[in-house]
Amino acid sequence: MSESISDWKKWGEKDPYYGVLSDEKYRMAQLSEERLKEFFDSGEDFVAESRQRIKQWFGSDIAQGSILDFGCGVGRLAIPFARMTSREVWGLDISEAIVQRACEHRDRMGLHHLHIKTYNGRELDGLPAFDFINAFIVFQHIEFARGMRLMRQLLDMTREGGIVQVQVTYGHRLPRLTYANFYMRTKCQAYNFIYSSLKHRRLCSEPVMQMNHYPPEKLFRLFASFSKQVHVEFTDHGGHLGAIYALKKSGKV
């Protein structure tokens, strides 16, 4: 099992909402109904923005087709996608604990056309083709080589004329010491154990999510195999720099 898969499974068991949005107010110990509503409202906002973005860039309405939310977590985006459309929506994640929570949220809302399942972190088998595929704040937590293989699989399962929207990190603007501390926590278990134990004043090793960088030129090389046009919108999440890439599949060119 890769380190990123193991880390995400730990977050799914310990702090699933914080694992999706790293804000202290979404820690399980502090989570209230009001904060849970705020959490899912942020997903509604993103889905509305995505629908508008795709209409502006491609003239397509994603509500008219089937949707896959890759790396769905507890359903922050998959649920709003399903509320937006009556077409089939799927959510995929590697954490059994997180998928169970997502299914509970889905069932409470009666979204019977939303299918949520786990996958093994490597192969995307047994899935239909989709008209729209979304992956937001997901690939940064997946090692580059494995992430590129998964991204190609997502492009392969997109229908001709369908649209893929992925957000991927390429760098950071964090202070040198801040990034060095973060990097060491993700790469050295002994360092993370010492850091976590000092932070919590007890012996422990807090799971920490990787922030992997994907060189844009390698992404564009992959995208060029499936589309002649890619739209880009830059992102900055707490000093981690990335971009939303969107393309309409036009066949391998």
PDB file of C-alpha atoms in Angstrom:
ATOM      1  CA  MET A   1       0.000   0.000   0.000  1.00  0.00           C
ATOM      2  CA  SER A   2       1.393   3.426  -0.923  1.00  0.00           C
ATOM      3  CA  GLU A   3       2.079   5.966   1.807  1.00  0.00           C
ATOM      4  CA  SER A   4      -0.573   8.387   0.540  1.00  0.00           C
ATOM      5  CA  ILE A   5      -3.257   5.663   0.560  1.00  0.00           C
ATOM      6  CA  SER A   6      -2.321   4.660   4.106  1.00  0.00           C
ATOM      7  CA  ASP A   7      -2.370   8.293   5.299  1.00  0.00           C
ATOM      8  CA  TRP A   8      -5.765   8.984   3.735  1.00  0.00           C
ATOM      9  CA  LYS A   9      -7.291   5.867   5.300  1.00  0.00           C
ATOM     10  CA  LYS A  10      -6.065   7.130   8.696  1.00  0.00           C
ATOM     11  CA  TRP A  11      -7.690  10.525   8.099  1.00  0.00           C
ATOM     12  CA  GLY A  12     -10.905   8.764   7.081  1.00  0.00           C
ATOM     13  CA  GLU A  13     -11.027   6.979  10.417  1.00  0.00           C
ATOM     14  CA  LYS A  14      -9.839   9.855  12.609  1.00  0.00           C
ATOM     15  CA  ASP A  15     -10.877  13.216  11.123  1.00  0.00           C
ATOM     16  CA  PRO A  16     -12.689  12.813   7.779  1.00  0.00           C
ATOM     17  CA  TYR A  17     -14.044  16.364   7.425  1.00  0.00           C
ATOM     18  CA  TYR A  18     -10.747  18.000   8.386  1.00  0.00           C
ATOM     19  CA  GLY A  19      -9.058  15.620   5.953  1.00  0.00           C
ATOM     20  CA  VAL A  20     -11.151  17.160   3.153  1.00  0.00           C
ATOM     21  CA  LEU A  21     -10.919  20.813   4.235  1.00  0.00           C
ATOM     22  CA  SER A  22      -7.974  21.480   6.541  1.00  0.00           C
ATOM     23  CA  ASP A  23      -9.626  24.021   8.815  1.00  0.00           C
ATOM     24  CA  GLU A  24      -9.618  23.479  12.589  1.00  0.00           C
ATOM     25  CA  LYS A  25     -13.374  24.115  12.792  1.00  0.00           C
ATOM     26  CA  TYR A  26     -13.935  20.877  10.849  1.00  0.00           C
ATOM     27  CA  ARG A  27     -12.142  18.709  13.407  1.00  0.00           C
ATOM     28  CA  MET A  28     -14.436  15.949  14.729  1.00  0.00           C
ATOM     29  CA  ALA A  29     -14.016  17.251  18.277  1.00  0.00           C
ATOM     30  CA  GLN A  30     -15.367  20.668  17.232  1.00  0.00           C
ATOM     31  CA  LEU A  31     -17.863  19.696  14.541  1.00  0.00           C
ATOM     32  CA  SER A  32     -21.399  21.017  15.072  1.00  0.00           C
ATOM     33  CA  GLU A  33     -24.509  20.900  12.885  1.00  0.00           C
ATOM     34  CA  GLU A  34     -23.865  24.519  11.935  1.00  0.00           C
ATOM     35  CA  ARG A  35     -20.285  23.785  10.878  1.00  0.00           C
ATOM     36  CA  LEU A  36     -21.373  20.655   9.031  1.00  0.00           C
ATOM     37  CA  LYS A  37     -23.871  22.750   7.071  1.00  0.00           C
ATOM     38  CA  GLU A  38     -21.124  25.278   6.317  1.00  0.00           C
ATOM     39  CA  PHE A  39     -18.907  22.426   5.127  1.00  0.00           C
ATOM     40  CA  PHE A  40     -21.488  21.167   2.628  1.00  0.00           C
ATOM     41  CA  ASP A  41     -22.493  24.700   1.614  1.00  0.00           C
ATOM     42  CA  SER A  42     -18.912  25.217   0.447  1.00  0.00           C
ATOM     43  CA  GLY A  43     -19.412  22.218  -1.816  1.00  0.00           C
ATOM     44  CA  GLU A  44     -22.626  23.696  -3.226  1.00  0.00           C
ATOM     45  CA  ASP A  45     -20.689  26.874  -4.044  1.00  0.00           C
ATOM     46  CA  PHE A  46     -17.940  24.972  -5.839  1.00  0.00           C
ATOM     47  CA  VAL A  47     -20.413  22.940  -7.899  1.00  0.00           C
ATOM     48  CA  ALA A  48     -22.281  26.103  -8.942  1.00  0.00           C
ATOM     49  CA  GLU A  49     -18.974  27.742  -9.896  1.00  0.00           C
ATOM     50  CA  SER A  50     -17.951  24.653 -11.872  1.00  0.00           C
ATOM     51  CA  ARG A  51     -21.233  24.599 -13.772  1.00  0.00           C
ATOM     52  CA  GLN A  52     -20.809  28.256 -14.690  1.00  0.00           C
ATOM     53  CA  ARG A  53     -17.125  27.806 -15.568  1.00  0.00           C
ATOM     54  CA  ILE A  54     -17.844  24.908 -17.940  1.00  0.00           C
ATOM     55  CA  LYS A  55     -20.719  26.809 -19.564  1.00  0.00           C
ATOM     56  CA  GLN A  56     -18.438  29.798 -20.122  1.00  0.00           C
ATOM     57  CA  TRP A  57     -15.502  27.788 -21.461  1.00  0.00           C
ATOM     58  CA  PHE A  58     -17.283  25.096 -23.473  1.00  0.00           C
ATOM     59  CA  GLY A  59     -20.948  26.098 -23.775  1.00  0.00           C
ATOM     60  CA  SER A  60     -21.959  22.831 -22.082  1.00  0.00           C
ATOM     61  CA  ASP A  61     -24.254  22.252 -19.102  1.00  0.00           C
ATOM     62  CA  ILE A  62     -22.793  19.538 -16.871  1.00  0.00           C
ATOM     63  CA  ALA A  63     -26.244  19.001 -15.328  1.00  0.00           C
ATOM     64  CA  GLN A  64     -27.323  17.328 -18.573  1.00  0.00           C
ATOM     65  CA  GLY A  65     -24.947  14.373 -18.288  1.00  0.00           C
ATOM     66  CA  SER A  66     -23.553  11.714 -15.987  1.00  0.00           C
ATOM     67  CA  ILE A  67     -20.901  12.795 -13.483  1.00  0.00           C
ATOM     68  CA  LEU A  68     -17.984  11.227 -11.620  1.00  0.00           C
ATOM     69  CA  ASP A  69     -16.481  12.969  -8.590  1.00  0.00           C
ATOM     70  CA  PHE A  70     -13.075  11.335  -8.210  1.00  0.00           C
ATOM     71  CA  GLY A  71     -11.762  11.398  -4.636  1.00  0.00           C
ATOM     72  CA  CYS A  72     -15.201  12.251  -3.284  1.00  0.00           C
ATOM     73  CA  GLY A  73     -14.385  12.116   0.438  1.00  0.00           C
ATOM     74  CA  VAL A  74     -17.504  12.456   2.580  1.00  0.00           C
ATOM     75  CA  GLY A  75     -19.512  13.738  -0.399  1.00  0.00           C
ATOM     76  CA  ARG A  76     -18.870  17.480  -0.138  1.00  0.00           C
ATOM     77  CA  LEU A  77     -19.032  17.794  -3.941  1.00  0.00           C
ATOM     78  CA  ALA A  78     -20.663  14.519  -5.014  1.00  0.00           C
ATOM     79  CA  ILE A  79     -23.846  15.346  -3.088  1.00  0.00           C
ATOM     80  CA  PRO A  80     -24.285  18.824  -4.654  1.00  0.00           C
ATOM     81  CA  PHE A  81     -23.547  17.319  -8.074  1.00  0.00           C
ATOM     82  CA  ALA A  82     -26.320  14.777  -7.460  1.00  0.00           C
ATOM     83  CA  ARG A  83     -28.703  17.494  -6.287  1.00  0.00           C
ATOM     84  CA  MET A  84     -27.964  19.436  -9.468  1.00  0.00           C
ATOM     85  CA  THR A  85     -28.885  16.634 -11.878  1.00  0.00           C
ATOM     86  CA  SER A  86     -31.229  13.666 -12.190  1.00  0.00           C
ATOM     87  CA  ARG A  87     -28.613  11.806 -14.234  1.00  0.00           C
ATOM     88  CA  GLU A  88     -26.349   9.171 -12.718  1.00  0.00           C
ATOM     89  CA  VAL A  89     -23.612  10.479 -10.392  1.00  0.00           C
ATOM     90  CA  TRP A  90     -20.731   8.470  -8.962  1.00  0.00           C
ATOM     91  CA  GLY A  91     -18.281   9.201  -6.161  1.00  0.00           C
ATOM     92  CA  LEU A  92     -15.024   7.282  -5.656  1.00  0.00           C
ATOM     93  CA  ASP A  93     -12.653   7.207  -2.697  1.00  0.00           C
ATOM     94  CA  ILE A  94     -10.023   4.865  -1.246  1.00  0.00           C
ATOM     95  CA  SER A  95     -11.155   5.112   2.401  1.00  0.00           C
ATOM     96  CA  GLU A  96     -13.874   2.706   3.521  1.00  0.00           C
ATOM     97  CA  ALA A  97     -14.614   4.851   6.591  1.00  0.00           C
ATOM     98  CA  ILE A  98     -15.053   7.986   4.491  1.00  0.00           C
ATOM     99  CA  VAL A  99     -17.246   6.234   1.925  1.00  0.00           C
ATOM    100  CA  GLN A 100     -19.472   4.984   4.738  1.00  0.00           C
ATOM    101  CA  ARG A 101     -19.977   8.561   5.962  1.00  0.00           C
ATOM    102  CA  ALA A 102     -20.648   9.769   2.426  1.00  0.00           C
ATOM    103  CA  CYS A 103     -23.300   7.066   2.001  1.00  0.00           C
ATOM    104  CA  GLU A 104     -24.954   8.124   5.267  1.00  0.00           C
ATOM    105  CA  HIS A 105     -25.173  11.735   4.069  1.00  0.00           C
ATOM    106  CA  ARG A 106     -26.479  10.585   0.687  1.00  0.00           C
ATOM    107  CA  ASP A 107     -29.152   8.353   2.220  1.00  0.00           C
ATOM    108  CA  ARG A 108     -30.408  11.113   4.500  1.00  0.00           C
ATOM    109  CA  MET A 109     -30.990  13.237   1.400  1.00  0.00           C
ATOM    110  CA  GLY A 110     -32.622  10.457  -0.599  1.00  0.00           C
ATOM    111  CA  LEU A 111     -30.209  10.763  -3.525  1.00  0.00           C
ATOM    112  CA  HIS A 112     -30.745   7.290  -4.956  1.00  0.00           C
ATOM    113  CA  HIS A 113     -28.998   8.098  -8.256  1.00  0.00           C
ATOM    114  CA  LEU A 114     -25.723   8.825  -6.420  1.00  0.00           C
ATOM    115  CA  HIS A 115     -23.444   5.779  -6.294  1.00  0.00           C
ATOM    116  CA  ILE A 116     -20.493   5.898  -3.904  1.00  0.00           C
ATOM    117  CA  LYS A 117     -17.852   3.194  -3.734  1.00  0.00           C
ATOM    118  CA  THR A 118     -14.247   2.525  -2.823  1.00  0.00           C
ATOM    119  CA  TYR A 119     -11.471   1.695  -5.249  1.00  0.00           C
ATOM    120  CA  ASN A 120      -8.013   0.242  -4.645  1.00  0.00           C
ATOM    121  CA  GLY A 121      -6.065   3.424  -5.363  1.00  0.00           C
ATOM    122  CA  ARG A 122      -4.573   2.085  -8.591  1.00  0.00           C
ATOM    123  CA  GLU A 123      -7.157   0.813 -11.098  1.00  0.00           C
ATOM    124  CA  LEU A 124     -10.542   2.271 -11.983  1.00  0.00           C
ATOM    125  CA  ASP A 125     -12.385  -0.902 -12.943  1.00  0.00           C
ATOM    126  CA  GLY A 126     -16.079  -1.656 -13.351  1.00  0.00           C
ATOM    127  CA  LEU A 127     -17.183   1.913 -14.019  1.00  0.00           C
ATOM    128  CA  PRO A 128     -19.294   3.319 -16.858  1.00  0.00           C
ATOM    129  CA  ALA A 129     -18.222   6.147 -19.160  1.00  0.00           C
ATOM    130  CA  PHE A 130     -19.020   9.679 -17.958  1.00  0.00           C
ATOM    131  CA  ASP A 131     -19.973  12.999 -19.512  1.00  0.00           C
ATOM    132  CA  PHE A 132     -18.214  15.036 -16.815  1.00  0.00           C
ATOM    133  CA  ILE A 133     -15.398  14.032 -14.476  1.00  0.00           C
ATOM    134  CA  ASN A 134     -14.270  16.215 -11.588  1.00  0.00           C
ATOM    135  CA  ALA A 135     -11.259  15.902  -9.271  1.00  0.00           C
ATOM    136  CA  PHE A 136     -10.674  18.783  -6.855  1.00  0.00           C
ATOM    137  CA  ILE A 137      -7.918  18.896  -4.197  1.00  0.00           C
ATOM    138  CA  VAL A 138      -7.293  15.194  -4.817  1.00  0.00           C
ATOM    139  CA  PHE A 139      -4.239  14.630  -7.012  1.00  0.00           C
ATOM    140  CA  GLN A 140      -1.981  16.713  -4.775  1.00  0.00           C
ATOM    141  CA  HIS A 141      -2.322  13.930  -2.198  1.00  0.00           C
ATOM    142  CA  ILE A 142      -1.369  11.204  -4.705  1.00  0.00           C
ATOM    143  CA  GLU A 143       2.227  10.423  -5.649  1.00  0.00           C
ATOM    144  CA  PHE A 144       3.044  11.799  -9.106  1.00  0.00           C
ATOM    145  CA  ALA A 145       3.594   8.547 -11.038  1.00  0.00           C
ATOM    146  CA  ARG A 146       0.473   6.875  -9.654  1.00  0.00           C
ATOM    147  CA  GLY A 147      -1.523  10.072 -10.107  1.00  0.00           C
ATOM    148  CA  MET A 148      -0.587  10.351 -13.776  1.00  0.00           C
ATOM    149  CA  ARG A 149      -1.704   6.766 -14.395  1.00  0.00           C
ATOM    150  CA  LEU A 150      -5.023   7.454 -12.675  1.00  0.00           C
ATOM    151  CA  MET A 151      -5.507  10.678 -14.623  1.00  0.00           C
ATOM    152  CA  ARG A 152      -5.039   8.818 -17.905  1.00  0.00           C
ATOM    153  CA  GLN A 153      -7.640   6.275 -16.796  1.00  0.00           C
ATOM    154  CA  LEU A 154     -10.078   9.100 -16.034  1.00  0.00           C
ATOM    155  CA  LEU A 155      -9.511  10.567 -19.485  1.00  0.00           C
ATOM    156  CA  ASP A 156     -10.019   7.145 -21.055  1.00  0.00           C
ATOM    157  CA  MET A 157     -13.400   6.717 -19.344  1.00  0.00           C
ATOM    158  CA  THR A 158     -14.648  10.165 -20.370  1.00  0.00           C
ATOM    159  CA  ARG A 159     -17.146  10.011 -23.221  1.00  0.00           C
ATOM    160  CA  GLU A 160     -16.266  11.588 -26.553  1.00  0.00           C
ATOM    161  CA  GLY A 161     -17.283  15.241 -26.210  1.00  0.00           C
ATOM    162  CA  GLY A 162     -17.281  14.907 -22.425  1.00  0.00           C
ATOM    163  CA  ILE A 163     -15.412  17.245 -20.099  1.00  0.00           C
ATOM    164  CA  VAL A 164     -12.723  16.642 -17.480  1.00  0.00           C
ATOM    165  CA  GLN A 165     -11.989  19.187 -14.741  1.00  0.00           C
ATOM    166  CA  VAL A 166      -9.013  18.482 -12.484  1.00  0.00           C
ATOM    167  CA  GLN A 167      -7.216  20.666  -9.963  1.00  0.00           C
ATOM    168  CA  VAL A 168      -3.518  19.886  -9.553  1.00  0.00           C
ATOM    169  CA  THR A 169      -0.679  21.530  -7.604  1.00  0.00           C
ATOM    170  CA  TYR A 170       2.625  22.495  -9.224  1.00  0.00           C
ATOM    171  CA  GLY A 171       4.515  24.407  -6.494  1.00  0.00           C
ATOM    172  CA  HIS A 172       4.294  26.600  -3.403  1.00  0.00           C
ATOM    173  CA  ARG A 173       5.073  30.068  -2.060  1.00  0.00           C
ATOM    174  CA  LEU A 174       5.507  29.065   1.586  1.00  0.00           C
ATOM    175  CA  PRO A 175       8.385  30.384   3.726  1.00  0.00           C
ATOM    176  CA  ARG A 176      11.404  28.102   3.464  1.00  0.00           C
ATOM    177  CA  LEU A 177      11.293  26.839   7.063  1.00  0.00           C
ATOM    178  CA  THR A 178       7.525  26.275   6.965  1.00  0.00           C
ATOM    179  CA  TYR A 179       7.807  24.161   3.839  1.00  0.00           C
ATOM    180  CA  ALA A 180      10.874  22.303   5.136  1.00  0.00           C
ATOM    181  CA  ASN A 181       8.943  21.310   8.277  1.00  0.00           C
ATOM    182  CA  PHE A 182       5.951  20.185   6.208  1.00  0.00           C
ATOM    183  CA  TYR A 183       8.157  18.263   3.771  1.00  0.00           C
ATOM    184  CA  MET A 184      10.012  16.448   6.558  1.00  0.00           C
ATOM    185  CA  ARG A 185       6.734  15.453   8.205  1.00  0.00           C
ATOM    186  CA  THR A 186       5.531  13.846   4.985  1.00  0.00           C
ATOM    187  CA  LYS A 187       8.824  12.111   4.156  1.00  0.00           C
ATOM    188  CA  CYS A 188      10.328  11.102   7.511  1.00  0.00           C
ATOM    189  CA  GLN A 189       8.215   9.104   9.975  1.00  0.00           C
ATOM    190  CA  ALA A 190      10.665   9.663  12.859  1.00  0.00           C
ATOM    191  CA  TYR A 191      10.538  13.435  12.353  1.00  0.00           C
ATOM    192  CA  ASN A 192       6.737  13.413  12.221  1.00  0.00           C
ATOM    193  CA  PHE A 193       6.602  11.300  15.398  1.00  0.00           C
ATOM    194  CA  ILE A 194       8.780  13.797  17.291  1.00  0.00           C
ATOM    195  CA  TYR A 195       6.861  16.790  15.897  1.00  0.00           C
ATOM    196  CA  SER A 196       3.454  15.264  16.704  1.00  0.00           C
ATOM    197  CA  SER A 197       4.499  14.191  20.205  1.00  0.00           C
ATOM    198  CA  LEU A 198       5.768  17.681  21.048  1.00  0.00           C
ATOM    199  CA  LYS A 199       2.669  19.310  19.557  1.00  0.00           C
ATOM    200  CA  HIS A 200       0.182  17.123  21.452  1.00  0.00           C
ATOM    201  CA  ARG A 201       2.359  16.574  24.549  1.00  0.00           C
ATOM    202  CA  ARG A 202       1.962  12.805  24.284  1.00  0.00           C
ATOM    203  CA  LEU A 203       3.587  10.087  22.222  1.00  0.00           C
ATOM    204  CA  CYS A 204       1.795   9.995  18.880  1.00  0.00           C
ATOM    205  CA  SER A 205       2.267  10.298  15.143  1.00  0.00           C
ATOM    206  CA  GLU A 206      -0.364  12.506  13.542  1.00  0.00           C
ATOM    207  CA  PRO A 207      -1.184  11.566   9.938  1.00  0.00           C
ATOM    208  CA  VAL A 208      -0.097  14.220   7.474  1.00  0.00           C
ATOM    209  CA  MET A 209      -1.223  14.483   3.873  1.00  0.00           C
ATOM    210  CA  GLN A 210       1.328  14.738   1.111  1.00  0.00           C
ATOM    211  CA  MET A 211       1.309  17.744  -1.222  1.00  0.00           C
ATOM    212  CA  ASN A 212       2.731  16.400  -4.459  1.00  0.00           C
ATOM    213  CA  HIS A 213       3.665  18.653  -7.366  1.00  0.00           C
ATOM    214  CA  TYR A 214       2.809  17.824 -10.982  1.00  0.00           C
ATOM    215  CA  PRO A 215       4.928  19.576 -13.655  1.00  0.00           C
ATOM    216  CA  PRO A 216       2.484  21.430 -15.961  1.00  0.00           C
ATOM    217  CA  GLU A 217       4.429  20.432 -19.085  1.00  0.00           C
ATOM    218  CA  LYS A 218       3.823  16.740 -18.308  1.00  0.00           C
ATOM    219  CA  LEU A 219       0.137  17.397 -17.703  1.00  0.00           C
ATOM    220  CA  PHE A 220      -0.180  19.249 -21.004  1.00  0.00           C
ATOM    221  CA  ARG A 221       1.560  16.399 -22.800  1.00  0.00           C
ATOM    222  CA  LEU A 222      -1.066  14.004 -21.417  1.00  0.00           C
ATOM    223  CA  PHE A 223      -3.980  16.350 -22.110  1.00  0.00           C
ATOM    224  CA  ALA A 224      -2.811  16.876 -25.696  1.00  0.00           C
ATOM    225  CA  SER A 225      -3.432  13.177 -26.334  1.00  0.00           C
ATOM    226  CA  PHE A 226      -7.133  13.682 -25.655  1.00  0.00           C
ATOM    227  CA  SER A 227      -7.985  17.274 -26.551  1.00  0.00           C
ATOM    228  CA  LYS A 228      -6.857  20.205 -28.686  1.00  0.00           C
ATOM    229  CA  GLN A 229      -7.795  22.832 -26.087  1.00  0.00           C
ATOM    230  CA  VAL A 230      -7.190  23.165 -22.338  1.00  0.00           C
ATOM    231  CA  HIS A 231      -8.535  25.961 -20.141  1.00  0.00           C
ATOM    232  CA  VAL A 232      -6.592  26.912 -17.007  1.00  0.00           C
ATOM    233  CA  GLU A 233      -7.559  28.788 -13.836  1.00  0.00           C
ATOM    234  CA  PHE A 234      -4.870  29.206 -11.179  1.00  0.00           C
ATOM    235  CA  THR A 235      -5.420  28.302  -7.520  1.00  0.00           C
ATOM    236  CA  ASP A 236      -3.640  29.178  -4.271  1.00  0.00           C
ATOM    237  CA  HIS A 237      -4.639  27.116  -1.246  1.00  0.00           C
ATOM    238  CA  GLY A 238      -2.750  28.369   1.785  1.00  0.00           C
ATOM    239  CA  GLY A 239       0.427  28.951  -0.201  1.00  0.00           C
ATOM    240  CA  HIS A 240       0.194  25.729  -2.222  1.00  0.00           C
ATOM    241  CA  LEU A 241       0.001  26.771  -5.875  1.00  0.00           C
ATOM    242  CA  GLY A 242      -1.966  24.868  -8.479  1.00  0.00           C
ATOM    243  CA  ALA A 243      -4.453  25.169 -11.285  1.00  0.00           C
ATOM    244  CA  ILE A 244      -7.837  23.932 -12.409  1.00  0.00           C
ATOM    245  CA  TYR A 245      -7.424  22.350 -15.834  1.00  0.00           C
ATOM    246  CA  ALA A 246     -10.516  21.724 -17.958  1.00  0.00           C
ATOM    247  CA  LEU A 247     -10.644  20.032 -21.336  1.00  0.00           C
ATOM    248  CA  LYS A 248     -13.266  18.672 -23.704  1.00  0.00           C
ATOM    249  CA  LYS A 249     -12.390  15.224 -24.978  1.00  0.00           C
ATOM    250  CA  SER A 250     -12.066  15.221 -28.734  1.00  0.00           C
ATOM    251  CA  GLY A 251     -10.428  11.859 -29.253  1.00  0.00           C
ATOM    252  CA  LYS A 252      -6.767  10.949 -29.106  1.00  0.00           C
ATOM    253  CA  VAL A 253      -4.946  13.390 -31.374  1.00  0.00           C
TER     254      VAL A 253
END
